[in-house]
PDB file of C-alpha atoms in Angstrom:
ATOM      1  CA  UNK H1271      20.296  33.821  13.337  1.00  0.00           C
ATOM      2  CA  UNK H1272      17.882  35.747  11.116  1.00  0.00           C
ATOM      3  CA  UNK H1273      18.147  39.514  10.904  1.00  0.00           C
ATOM      4  CA  UNK H1274      14.738  40.985  11.773  1.00  0.00           C
ATOM      5  CA  UNK H1275      15.601  44.120   9.797  1.00  0.00           C
ATOM      6  CA  UNK H1276      15.487  41.991   6.628  1.00  0.00           C
ATOM      7  CA  UNK H1277      12.050  40.574   7.435  1.00  0.00           C
ATOM      8  CA  UNK H1278       9.569  40.813   4.575  1.00  0.00           C
ATOM      9  CA  UNK H1279       5.880  40.456   5.465  1.00  0.00           C
ATOM     10  CA  UNK H1280       2.878  40.089   3.162  1.00  0.00           C
ATOM     11  CA  UNK H1281      -0.825  39.773   3.925  1.00  0.00           C
ATOM     12  CA  UNK H1282      -2.095  37.298   1.343  1.00  0.00           C
ATOM     13  CA  UNK H1283      -5.556  35.808   0.896  1.00  0.00           C
ATOM     14  CA  UNK H1284      -6.196  33.951   4.132  1.00  0.00           C
ATOM     15  CA  UNK H1285      -2.509  33.843   5.037  1.00  0.00           C
ATOM     16  CA  UNK H1286       0.252  35.962   6.553  1.00  0.00           C
ATOM     17  CA  UNK H1287       3.545  35.256   4.786  1.00  0.00           C
ATOM     18  CA  UNK H1288       7.012  36.180   6.038  1.00  0.00           C
ATOM     19  CA  UNK H1289      10.576  35.700   4.822  1.00  0.00           C
ATOM     20  CA  UNK H1290      13.581  36.505   7.010  1.00  0.00           C
ATOM     21  CA  UNK H1291      16.360  35.296   4.719  1.00  0.00           C
ATOM     22  CA  UNK H1292      16.442  31.853   6.320  1.00  0.00           C
ATOM     23  CA  UNK H1293      12.907  30.520   5.982  1.00  0.00           C
ATOM     24  CA  UNK H1294       9.590  31.253   4.303  1.00  0.00           C
ATOM     25  CA  UNK H1295       6.676  30.969   6.721  1.00  0.00           C
ATOM     26  CA  UNK H1296       3.021  30.761   5.694  1.00  0.00           C
ATOM     27  CA  UNK H1297       0.566  31.249   8.573  1.00  0.00           C
ATOM     28  CA  UNK H1298      -3.019  30.596   7.489  1.00  0.00           C
ATOM     29  CA  UNK H1299      -6.253  31.802   9.007  1.00  0.00           C
ATOM     30  CA  UNK H1300      -9.911  32.112   8.097  1.00  0.00           C
ATOM     31  CA  UNK H1301     -11.146  29.936   5.203  1.00  0.00           C
ATOM     32  CA  UNK H1302      -7.727  29.120   3.788  1.00  0.00           C
ATOM     33  CA  UNK H1303      -6.753  27.038   6.807  1.00  0.00           C
ATOM     34  CA  UNK H1304      -9.919  24.982   6.357  1.00  0.00           C
ATOM     35  CA  UNK H1305      -9.195  24.379   2.678  1.00  0.00           C
ATOM     36  CA  UNK H1306      -5.537  23.524   3.147  1.00  0.00           C
ATOM     37  CA  UNK H1307      -5.843  21.699   6.457  1.00  0.00           C
ATOM     38  CA  UNK H1308      -2.395  22.971   7.504  1.00  0.00           C
ATOM     39  CA  UNK H1309      -2.242  26.138   9.589  1.00  0.00           C
ATOM     40  CA  UNK H1310       1.531  26.622   9.617  1.00  0.00           C
ATOM     41  CA  UNK H1311       4.128  25.887   6.951  1.00  0.00           C
ATOM     42  CA  UNK H1312       7.781  26.746   7.532  1.00  0.00           C
ATOM     43  CA  UNK H1313      10.179  26.125   4.642  1.00  0.00           C
ATOM     44  CA  UNK H1314      13.929  26.652   5.180  1.00  0.00           C
ATOM     45  CA  UNK H1315      15.402  28.402   2.178  1.00  0.00           C
ATOM     46  CA  UNK H1316      17.752  25.435   1.693  1.00  0.00           C
ATOM     47  CA  UNK H1317      14.728  23.221   1.020  1.00  0.00           C
ATOM     48  CA  UNK H1318      13.261  25.480  -1.685  1.00  0.00           C
ATOM     49  CA  UNK H1319      13.910  24.204  -5.193  1.00  0.00           C
ATOM     50  CA  UNK H1320      12.117  27.016  -7.045  1.00  0.00           C
ATOM     51  CA  UNK H1321       9.452  29.698  -6.624  1.00  0.00           C
ATOM     52  CA  UNK H1322       6.935  30.984  -9.152  1.00  0.00           C
ATOM     53  CA  UNK H1323       4.535  33.952  -9.225  1.00  0.00           C
ATOM     54  CA  UNK H1324       1.486  34.762 -11.333  1.00  0.00           C
ATOM     55  CA  UNK H1325      -0.035  38.227 -11.034  1.00  0.00           C
ATOM     56  CA  UNK H1326      -3.751  38.688 -10.361  1.00  0.00           C
ATOM     57  CA  UNK H1327      -6.106  39.614 -13.192  1.00  0.00           C
ATOM     58  CA  UNK H1328      -9.542  41.185 -13.272  1.00  0.00           C
ATOM     59  CA  UNK H1329     -11.096  37.737 -12.808  1.00  0.00           C
ATOM     60  CA  UNK H1330      -8.508  35.673 -10.910  1.00  0.00           C
ATOM     61  CA  UNK H1331      -6.301  36.002  -7.880  1.00  0.00           C
ATOM     62  CA  UNK H1332      -2.545  35.975  -8.220  1.00  0.00           C
ATOM     63  CA  UNK H1333      -0.607  32.991  -6.933  1.00  0.00           C
ATOM     64  CA  UNK H1334       2.793  32.116  -5.524  1.00  0.00           C
ATOM     65  CA  UNK H1335       3.866  28.476  -5.875  1.00  0.00           C
ATOM     66  CA  UNK H1336       6.832  26.648  -4.406  1.00  0.00           C
ATOM     67  CA  UNK H1337       8.688  23.515  -5.403  1.00  0.00           C
ATOM     68  CA  UNK H1338      10.318  22.102  -2.266  1.00  0.00           C
ATOM     69  CA  UNK H1339      12.607  19.283  -1.213  1.00  0.00           C
ATOM     70  CA  UNK H1340      10.867  16.897   1.227  1.00  0.00           C
ATOM     71  CA  UNK H1341      11.841  13.683   2.940  1.00  0.00           C
ATOM     72  CA  UNK H1342      10.002  11.982   0.073  1.00  0.00           C
ATOM     73  CA  UNK H1343      12.103  13.813  -2.513  1.00  0.00           C
ATOM     74  CA  UNK H1344      11.519  17.032  -4.462  1.00  0.00           C
ATOM     75  CA  UNK H1345       7.905  17.858  -5.234  1.00  0.00           C
ATOM     76  CA  UNK H1346       6.854  20.009  -8.216  1.00  0.00           C
ATOM     77  CA  UNK H1347       4.815  23.195  -8.207  1.00  0.00           C
ATOM     78  CA  UNK H1348       1.158  22.649  -7.334  1.00  0.00           C
ATOM     79  CA  UNK H1349      -1.025  23.141 -10.400  1.00  0.00           C
ATOM     80  CA  UNK H1350      -2.622  26.543 -10.791  1.00  0.00           C
ATOM     81  CA  UNK H1351      -6.066  25.338  -9.717  1.00  0.00           C
ATOM     82  CA  UNK H1352      -4.662  23.586  -6.631  1.00  0.00           C
ATOM     83  CA  UNK H1353      -2.666  26.468  -5.119  1.00  0.00           C
ATOM     84  CA  UNK H1354      -5.465  27.446  -2.739  1.00  0.00           C
ATOM     85  CA  UNK H1355      -5.467  23.906  -1.332  1.00  0.00           C
ATOM     86  CA  UNK H1356      -1.694  23.327  -1.250  1.00  0.00           C
ATOM     87  CA  UNK H1357       0.623  23.835   1.742  1.00  0.00           C
ATOM     88  CA  UNK H1358       3.269  25.084  -0.711  1.00  0.00           C
ATOM     89  CA  UNK H1359       1.649  28.177  -2.129  1.00  0.00           C
ATOM     90  CA  UNK H1360      -0.730  31.041  -1.488  1.00  0.00           C
ATOM     91  CA  UNK H1361      -3.068  33.405  -3.331  1.00  0.00           C
ATOM     92  CA  UNK H1362      -3.183  37.191  -3.265  1.00  0.00           C
ATOM     93  CA  UNK H1363      -5.320  40.071  -4.543  1.00  0.00           C
ATOM     94  CA  UNK H1364      -3.511  43.126  -3.190  1.00  0.00           C
ATOM     95  CA  UNK H1365       0.045  44.117  -2.191  1.00  0.00           C
ATOM     96  CA  UNK H1366       1.442  43.094  -5.568  1.00  0.00           C
ATOM     97  CA  UNK H1367       4.719  44.985  -5.102  1.00  0.00           C
ATOM     98  CA  UNK H1368       5.322  43.467  -1.666  1.00  0.00           C
ATOM     99  CA  UNK H1369       4.614  39.964  -2.964  1.00  0.00           C
ATOM    100  CA  UNK H1370       7.053  40.460  -5.852  1.00  0.00           C
ATOM    101  CA  UNK H1371       9.649  41.766  -3.423  1.00  0.00           C
ATOM    102  CA  UNK H1372       9.225  38.672  -1.242  1.00  0.00           C
ATOM    103  CA  UNK H1373       9.429  36.308  -4.219  1.00  0.00           C
ATOM    104  CA  UNK H1374      12.588  37.969  -5.552  1.00  0.00           C
ATOM    105  CA  UNK H1375      14.211  37.835  -2.114  1.00  0.00           C
ATOM    106  CA  UNK H1376      13.433  34.124  -1.843  1.00  0.00           C
ATOM    107  CA  UNK H1377      14.678  33.506  -5.384  1.00  0.00           C
ATOM    108  CA  UNK H1378      18.022  35.195  -4.655  1.00  0.00           C
ATOM    109  CA  UNK H1379      18.471  33.115  -1.507  1.00  0.00           C
ATOM    110  CA  UNK H1380      17.767  29.703  -3.075  1.00  0.00           C
ATOM    111  CA  UNK H1381      21.007  27.645  -3.126  1.00  0.00           C
ATOM    112  CA  UNK H1382      22.164  25.928  -6.358  1.00  0.00           C
ATOM    113  CA  UNK H1383      21.318  22.560  -4.795  1.00  0.00           C
ATOM    114  CA  UNK H1384      18.860  21.849  -1.942  1.00  0.00           C
ATOM    115  CA  UNK H1385      20.643  21.655   1.400  1.00  0.00           C
ATOM    116  CA  UNK H1386      17.656  20.828   3.604  1.00  0.00           C
ATOM    117  CA  UNK H1387      14.435  18.857   3.627  1.00  0.00           C
ATOM    118  CA  UNK H1388      11.016  19.603   5.049  1.00  0.00           C
ATOM    119  CA  UNK H1389       8.153  17.423   6.174  1.00  0.00           C
ATOM    120  CA  UNK H1390       5.836  16.615   3.281  1.00  0.00           C
ATOM    121  CA  UNK H1391       2.621  18.298   4.417  1.00  0.00           C
ATOM    122  CA  UNK H1392       0.578  17.394   1.363  1.00  0.00           C
ATOM    123  CA  UNK H1393      -0.930  14.342   3.058  1.00  0.00           C
ATOM    124  CA  UNK H1394      -2.348  16.598   5.782  1.00  0.00           C
ATOM    125  CA  UNK H1395      -4.249  18.699   3.298  1.00  0.00           C
ATOM    126  CA  UNK H1396      -8.028  18.292   3.316  1.00  0.00           C
ATOM    127  CA  UNK H1397      -7.881  18.577  -0.468  1.00  0.00           C
ATOM    128  CA  UNK H1398      -5.357  15.737  -0.724  1.00  0.00           C
ATOM    129  CA  UNK H1399      -7.363  13.504   1.603  1.00  0.00           C
ATOM    130  CA  UNK H1400     -10.463  14.088  -0.480  1.00  0.00           C
ATOM    131  CA  UNK H1401      -8.482  13.446  -3.664  1.00  0.00           C
ATOM    132  CA  UNK H1402      -7.032  10.175  -2.359  1.00  0.00           C
ATOM    133  CA  UNK H1403     -10.491   8.907  -1.363  1.00  0.00           C
ATOM    134  CA  UNK H1404     -12.323  10.113  -4.458  1.00  0.00           C
ATOM    135  CA  UNK H1405     -13.401   7.453  -6.959  1.00  0.00           C
ATOM    136  CA  UNK H1406     -11.612   8.025 -10.282  1.00  0.00           C
ATOM    137  CA  UNK H1407     -12.832   4.971 -12.233  1.00  0.00           C
ATOM    138  CA  UNK H1408     -15.406   2.196 -11.860  1.00  0.00           C
ATOM    139  CA  UNK H1409     -16.298  -1.122 -13.439  1.00  0.00           C
ATOM    140  CA  UNK H1410     -19.528  -3.022 -12.770  1.00  0.00           C
ATOM    141  CA  UNK H1411     -19.555  -6.624 -13.999  1.00  0.00           C
ATOM    142  CA  UNK H1412     -22.909  -8.184 -14.823  1.00  0.00           C
ATOM    143  CA  UNK H1413     -22.535 -10.375 -11.759  1.00  0.00           C
ATOM    144  CA  UNK H1414     -21.066  -9.333  -8.433  1.00  0.00           C
ATOM    145  CA  UNK H1415     -20.208  -6.026  -6.768  1.00  0.00           C
ATOM    146  CA  UNK H1416     -18.833  -2.971  -8.513  1.00  0.00           C
ATOM    147  CA  UNK H1417     -15.096  -2.194  -8.580  1.00  0.00           C
ATOM    148  CA  UNK H1418     -14.175   1.354  -7.533  1.00  0.00           C
ATOM    149  CA  UNK H1419     -10.692   2.769  -8.079  1.00  0.00           C
ATOM    150  CA  UNK H1420      -9.263   5.614  -5.993  1.00  0.00           C
ATOM    151  CA  UNK H1421      -5.799   7.160  -6.083  1.00  0.00           C
ATOM    152  CA  UNK H1422      -4.373   4.578  -3.675  1.00  0.00           C
ATOM    153  CA  UNK H1423      -6.913   1.763  -3.222  1.00  0.00           C
ATOM    154  CA  UNK H1424      -9.348  -0.523  -5.015  1.00  0.00           C
ATOM    155  CA  UNK H1425     -12.769  -1.253  -3.565  1.00  0.00           C
ATOM    156  CA  UNK H1426     -14.835  -4.326  -4.369  1.00  0.00           C
ATOM    157  CA  UNK H1427     -18.160  -4.233  -2.616  1.00  0.00           C
ATOM    158  CA  UNK H1428     -17.418  -4.049   1.107  1.00  0.00           C
ATOM    159  CA  UNK H1429     -13.763  -4.988   0.570  1.00  0.00           C
ATOM    160  CA  UNK H1430     -11.030  -2.383   0.208  1.00  0.00           C
ATOM    161  CA  UNK H1431      -7.386  -3.131  -0.630  1.00  0.00           C
ATOM    162  CA  UNK H1432      -4.293  -0.943  -1.275  1.00  0.00           C
ATOM    163  CA  UNK H1433      -2.955  -0.759  -4.825  1.00  0.00           C
ATOM    164  CA  UNK H1434       0.639  -1.174  -3.712  1.00  0.00           C
ATOM    165  CA  UNK H1435       1.671  -4.767  -4.392  1.00  0.00           C
ATOM    166  CA  UNK H1436      -1.502  -5.517  -6.367  1.00  0.00           C
ATOM    167  CA  UNK H1437      -1.566  -7.287  -9.739  1.00  0.00           C
ATOM    168  CA  UNK H1438      -4.391  -7.126 -12.275  1.00  0.00           C
ATOM    169  CA  UNK H1439      -5.107  -9.206 -15.348  1.00  0.00           C
ATOM    170  CA  UNK H1440      -7.836  -9.694 -17.928  1.00  0.00           C
ATOM    171  CA  UNK H1441      -7.850 -13.333 -19.000  1.00  0.00           C
ATOM    172  CA  UNK H1442      -9.542 -15.071 -21.886  1.00  0.00           C
ATOM    173  CA  UNK H1443     -12.360 -17.242 -20.559  1.00  0.00           C
ATOM    174  CA  UNK H1444     -12.631 -19.486 -23.636  1.00  0.00           C
ATOM    175  CA  UNK H1445     -10.592 -22.328 -22.098  1.00  0.00           C
ATOM    176  CA  UNK H1446     -12.908 -22.237 -19.091  1.00  0.00           C
ATOM    177  CA  UNK H1447     -15.920 -22.631 -21.348  1.00  0.00           C
ATOM    178  CA  UNK H1448     -14.382 -25.739 -22.928  1.00  0.00           C
ATOM    179  CA  UNK H1449     -13.676 -27.574 -19.667  1.00  0.00           C
ATOM    180  CA  UNK H1450     -16.333 -30.236 -19.439  1.00  0.00           C
ATOM    181  CA  UNK H1451     -15.576 -33.157 -17.179  1.00  0.00           C
ATOM    182  CA  UNK H1452     -16.310 -36.714 -18.241  1.00  0.00           C
ATOM    183  CA  UNK H1453     -18.714 -37.021 -15.346  1.00  0.00           C
ATOM    184  CA  UNK H1454     -20.639 -33.908 -16.406  1.00  0.00           C
ATOM    185  CA  UNK H1455     -20.740 -35.147 -20.009  1.00  0.00           C
ATOM    186  CA  UNK H1456     -22.084 -38.511 -18.912  1.00  0.00           C
ATOM    187  CA  UNK H1457     -24.731 -36.897 -16.722  1.00  0.00           C
ATOM    188  CA  UNK H1458     -25.980 -34.260 -19.148  1.00  0.00           C
ATOM    189  CA  UNK H1459     -24.989 -35.627 -22.532  1.00  0.00           C
ATOM    190  CA  UNK H1460     -25.076 -33.001 -25.298  1.00  0.00           C
ATOM    191  CA  UNK H1461     -26.631 -30.493 -22.851  1.00  0.00           C
ATOM    192  CA  UNK H1462     -23.340 -30.343 -20.956  1.00  0.00           C
ATOM    193  CA  UNK H1463     -21.715 -28.172 -23.625  1.00  0.00           C
ATOM    194  CA  UNK H1464     -24.645 -25.767 -23.688  1.00  0.00           C
ATOM    195  CA  UNK H1465     -24.782 -25.536 -19.918  1.00  0.00           C
ATOM    196  CA  UNK H1466     -21.039 -24.888 -19.638  1.00  0.00           C
ATOM    197  CA  UNK H1467     -21.134 -22.192 -22.308  1.00  0.00           C
ATOM    198  CA  UNK H1468     -24.056 -20.496 -20.630  1.00  0.00           C
ATOM    199  CA  UNK H1469     -22.334 -20.389 -17.235  1.00  0.00           C
ATOM    200  CA  UNK H1470     -18.852 -19.549 -18.517  1.00  0.00           C
ATOM    201  CA  UNK H1471     -17.641 -15.978 -19.139  1.00  0.00           C
ATOM    202  CA  UNK H1472     -16.071 -14.516 -22.267  1.00  0.00           C
ATOM    203  CA  UNK H1473     -13.242 -13.095 -20.120  1.00  0.00           C
ATOM    204  CA  UNK H1474     -12.294 -12.824 -16.469  1.00  0.00           C
ATOM    205  CA  UNK H1475     -10.910  -9.817 -14.652  1.00  0.00           C
ATOM    206  CA  UNK H1476      -8.639 -10.750 -11.748  1.00  0.00           C
ATOM    207  CA  UNK H1477      -7.050  -8.735  -8.930  1.00  0.00           C
ATOM    208  CA  UNK H1478      -4.542 -10.255  -6.532  1.00  0.00           C
ATOM    209  CA  UNK H1479      -2.481  -9.003  -3.627  1.00  0.00           C
ATOM    210  CA  UNK H1480      -1.242  -9.964  -0.174  1.00  0.00           C
ATOM    211  CA  UNK H1481      -4.038 -12.001   1.384  1.00  0.00           C
ATOM    212  CA  UNK H1482      -6.744 -11.533  -1.255  1.00  0.00           C
ATOM    213  CA  UNK H1483      -7.865 -12.555  -4.738  1.00  0.00           C
ATOM    214  CA  UNK H1484     -10.854 -11.146  -6.618  1.00  0.00           C
ATOM    215  CA  UNK H1485     -12.189 -12.415  -9.942  1.00  0.00           C
ATOM    216  CA  UNK H1486     -15.251 -11.473 -11.970  1.00  0.00           C
ATOM    217  CA  UNK H1487     -16.722 -12.688 -15.221  1.00  0.00           C
ATOM    218  CA  UNK H1488     -16.649 -10.159 -18.058  1.00  0.00           C
ATOM    219  CA  UNK H1489     -19.179 -10.540 -20.840  1.00  0.00           C
ATOM    220  CA  UNK H1490     -18.133  -9.837 -24.398  1.00  0.00           C
ATOM    221  CA  UNK H1491     -20.127  -6.595 -24.480  1.00  0.00           C
ATOM    222  CA  UNK H1492     -18.144  -5.327 -21.461  1.00  0.00           C
ATOM    223  CA  UNK H1493     -14.693  -6.297 -22.689  1.00  0.00           C
ATOM    224  CA  UNK H1494     -13.659  -2.868 -24.015  1.00  0.00           C
ATOM    225  CA  UNK H1495     -14.803  -1.224 -20.792  1.00  0.00           C
ATOM    226  CA  UNK H1496     -12.909  -3.819 -18.743  1.00  0.00           C
ATOM    227  CA  UNK H1497      -9.735  -3.244 -20.792  1.00  0.00           C
ATOM    228  CA  UNK H1498      -9.909   0.503 -20.094  1.00  0.00           C
ATOM    229  CA  UNK H1499     -10.473  -0.139 -16.391  1.00  0.00           C
ATOM    230  CA  UNK H1500      -7.539  -2.572 -16.177  1.00  0.00           C
ATOM    231  CA  UNK H1501      -5.276  -0.017 -17.868  1.00  0.00           C
ATOM    232  CA  UNK H1502      -6.386   2.656 -15.408  1.00  0.00           C
ATOM    233  CA  UNK H1503      -5.744   0.376 -12.440  1.00  0.00           C
ATOM    234  CA  UNK H1504      -2.305  -0.570 -13.760  1.00  0.00           C
ATOM    235  CA  UNK H1505      -1.453   3.098 -14.191  1.00  0.00           C
ATOM    236  CA  UNK H1506      -2.365   3.833 -10.569  1.00  0.00           C
ATOM    237  CA  UNK H1507      -0.463   0.751  -9.348  1.00  0.00           C
ATOM    238  CA  UNK H1508       2.647   1.988 -11.178  1.00  0.00           C
ATOM    239  CA  UNK H1509       2.356   5.339  -9.385  1.00  0.00           C
ATOM    240  CA  UNK H1510       2.185   3.565  -6.022  1.00  0.00           C
ATOM    241  CA  UNK H1511       5.189   1.388  -6.794  1.00  0.00           C
ATOM    242  CA  UNK H1512       7.187   4.495  -7.689  1.00  0.00           C
TER     243      UNK H1512
END
């Protein structure tokens, strides 16, 4: 049972933070709770991997960041610009000594190895939801709808599929241009080759996954752009697989 005489309390920016030797609790109010989307974060000391503090300056607020052990594994410190939107950190202007005292108390109590886990609250953050849904790359073929890549999904027109389990490829379309059936050759004669070349693409971008397959023609002038988009999609797919 926690000893209330050891309770350390700090009024941070939009949050009231306490540490009783057993758990760090961040209660948010005012604008901070809107930004973070999580009003209450309780972190047992056994789930804290590390804690970091940056003092305020004339222009910027100070910050306290936590690396914690969740059911999804350890998560790193939020980046400096994301602290205000992270469940695992808070900002402060005043009470510098009290904040340092709290951080040092937490640091002394952290075990050599995590002994507990906490719920990963990052997915509940308004910031994280906006980040997951934000478009991070696009590709618009000459024909057909635009492709839009987000952190976890790929959109193609009105369709929207998860990246997990998806494969992507950029294939050379030259063989497709050379496929002229005997029937087509007999019907069109020499015009068959010209017609096939006109309708065929220089390359084809293809996306496949459970229950869907998308393919679009890529003109030669778009090939470099398509290569960059494919690499970006593959990078995001790798993150989902991990």
